[in-house]
Amino acid sequence: MKRLFYTIRVLLLSAGVMSTPALADTVIRVAVPDITSLLTETRDGVYQRILHRALDGLDTDVRERFYPYKRAMMVFEQKGADCIYSFTEVLERRLGEDAVIASFPLGKFTYYLFTPQDAAPVSSLSKLEGETVGAVIGHETYLDAVLEGHDVNVIWSKNDAQNLIMLEHQRFTAMIAAIPDIRPFMDKLSFESDKPLLESYDRLTCHNTEDNRRFLRRLSVKMKQLKEAGVYEQLAGSLYVEFEDPTPARANSLVN
């Protein structure tokens, strides 16, 4: 009889283990690229604060590792990370649309041409033919298509702060940067707000696996709730950019 009770107990414990969600034991490795104001090595960037808030209660082991901008994408492509902040459209082009999946947006970004605050703004690259323009190393992943067909000499430097210094010292005529990244320096710059070069969304982008689909589906529900409750704006402060939910137009965005 005691043996029967022991057998039943073992079966019940096994059933309990089997019914425990696999996600609780899943480790999600996230590559963190260096993006001005939004992602930092000290883990206090705007997007990191949003993601960490969304992770509350999800019982998922997320481990972030910070890399230089271009290396972060290389690590992800070589499957040294399960997910990466941003790069969704770039990775879809490189790896195929079915190879990656993406979360509800962490935010929206828009590239513009910027000139010194006391100079006239420039509306398009066509007005800079033969001129020198500054941009951040790694941003060519987005900007190559924008720059194509224009006779513009681009100086690629480490970050927006360095580009601003070079712009002020007249090393180039204009610089290309994204809002909200560049907002801490806006008082020193001029631009035409109705003449964007490129608009897109930053998301958490992951390899298309069963574990990652399960993770992003739950995460995106939380992110959408935070956005609608005004938590995004609260966490981002002056770096917040309002956006409409673009998810219905994206088959590979996991929200529901």
Coordinates of C-alpha atoms in Angstrom, one line a residue, residues 109-209:
F109 CA 12.5 57.1 -34.6
T110 CA 12.9 59.6 -37.5
Y111 CA 16.0 60.6 -39.3
Y112 CA 16.5 64.2 -40.3
L113 CA 19.2 66.5 -41.7
F114 CA 20.6 68.8 -39.0
T115 CA 22.6 72.1 -39.4
P116 CA 24.0 74.4 -36.7
Q117 CA 21.3 76.3 -34.8
D118 CA 22.3 79.6 -36.4
A119 CA 22.3 78.2 -40.0
A120 CA 19.5 77.7 -42.4
P121 CA 18.0 74.2 -42.3
V122 CA 18.5 71.8 -45.2
S123 CA 15.4 70.1 -46.6
S124 CA 16.9 67.3 -48.6
L125 CA 20.1 65.5 -49.6
S126 CA 19.8 66.8 -53.1
K127 CA 20.7 70.2 -51.7
L128 CA 24.0 68.8 -50.4
E129 CA 25.4 67.3 -53.6
G130 CA 29.2 67.5 -53.4
E131 CA 29.1 68.4 -49.7
T132 CA 30.3 66.5 -46.6
V133 CA 27.8 65.1 -44.1
G134 CA 28.3 63.5 -40.7
A135 CA 26.5 60.4 -39.4
V136 CA 27.1 57.7 -36.7
I137 CA 29.0 54.5 -37.5
G138 CA 26.5 51.7 -38.0
H139 CA 23.6 53.8 -39.0
E140 CA 24.5 53.0 -42.6
T141 CA 22.3 49.9 -42.0
Y142 CA 19.4 52.3 -42.3
L143 CA 20.9 55.1 -44.3
D144 CA 22.5 53.4 -47.2
A145 CA 19.2 53.3 -49.1
V146 CA 18.6 57.0 -48.2
L147 CA 22.0 58.0 -49.4
E148 CA 21.9 56.0 -52.6
G149 CA 22.1 58.1 -55.7
H150 CA 23.4 61.2 -54.0
D151 CA 26.9 62.6 -54.4
V152 CA 27.4 63.2 -50.7
N153 CA 30.6 62.5 -48.8
V154 CA 29.7 60.9 -45.5
I155 CA 32.1 61.0 -42.5
W156 CA 31.1 58.2 -40.1
S157 CA 32.0 58.9 -36.5
K158 CA 31.5 57.3 -33.1
N159 CA 28.4 59.1 -31.8
D160 CA 26.0 62.1 -32.2
A161 CA 28.0 64.1 -29.6
Q162 CA 31.1 63.8 -31.7
N163 CA 29.3 64.7 -34.9
L164 CA 27.9 67.8 -33.2
I165 CA 31.4 69.0 -32.3
M166 CA 32.6 68.4 -35.9
L167 CA 29.6 70.2 -37.2
E168 CA 30.3 73.2 -35.0
H169 CA 33.9 73.2 -36.2
Q170 CA 32.6 73.2 -39.8
R171 CA 34.1 69.8 -40.6
F172 CA 30.9 69.1 -42.6
T173 CA 27.8 71.0 -43.8
A174 CA 25.2 69.0 -42.1
M175 CA 24.7 65.9 -40.0
I176 CA 22.2 63.1 -40.2
A177 CA 20.7 62.0 -36.9
A178 CA 17.5 60.5 -35.5
I179 CA 14.9 61.9 -33.2
P180 CA 14.6 61.0 -30.3
D181 CA 18.3 60.1 -30.0
I182 CA 19.5 63.6 -30.8
R183 CA 17.0 65.5 -28.6
P184 CA 19.5 66.3 -25.8
F185 CA 21.4 68.4 -28.4
M186 CA 18.4 70.0 -30.1
D187 CA 19.1 73.5 -28.7
K188 CA 22.2 73.6 -30.8
L189 CA 20.7 72.4 -34.1
S190 CA 18.3 73.4 -36.8
F191 CA 16.2 71.1 -39.0
E192 CA 13.0 71.0 -41.0
S193 CA 10.5 68.9 -39.1
D194 CA 8.3 68.2 -42.1
K195 CA 11.2 66.8 -44.2
P196 CA 12.1 63.4 -42.7
L197 CA 14.7 61.2 -44.5
L198 CA 13.3 58.0 -42.9
E199 CA 10.8 56.9 -40.3
S200 CA 10.6 53.6 -38.6
Y201 CA 10.1 51.8 -35.2
D202 CA 12.4 50.4 -32.6
R203 CA 11.3 47.0 -31.4
L204 CA 12.8 44.0 -29.7
T205 CA 13.7 41.8 -32.6
C206 CA 14.3 38.0 -32.1
H207 CA 15.1 34.9 -34.0
N208 CA 11.9 33.1 -35.1
T209 CA 11.8 30.2 -32.6

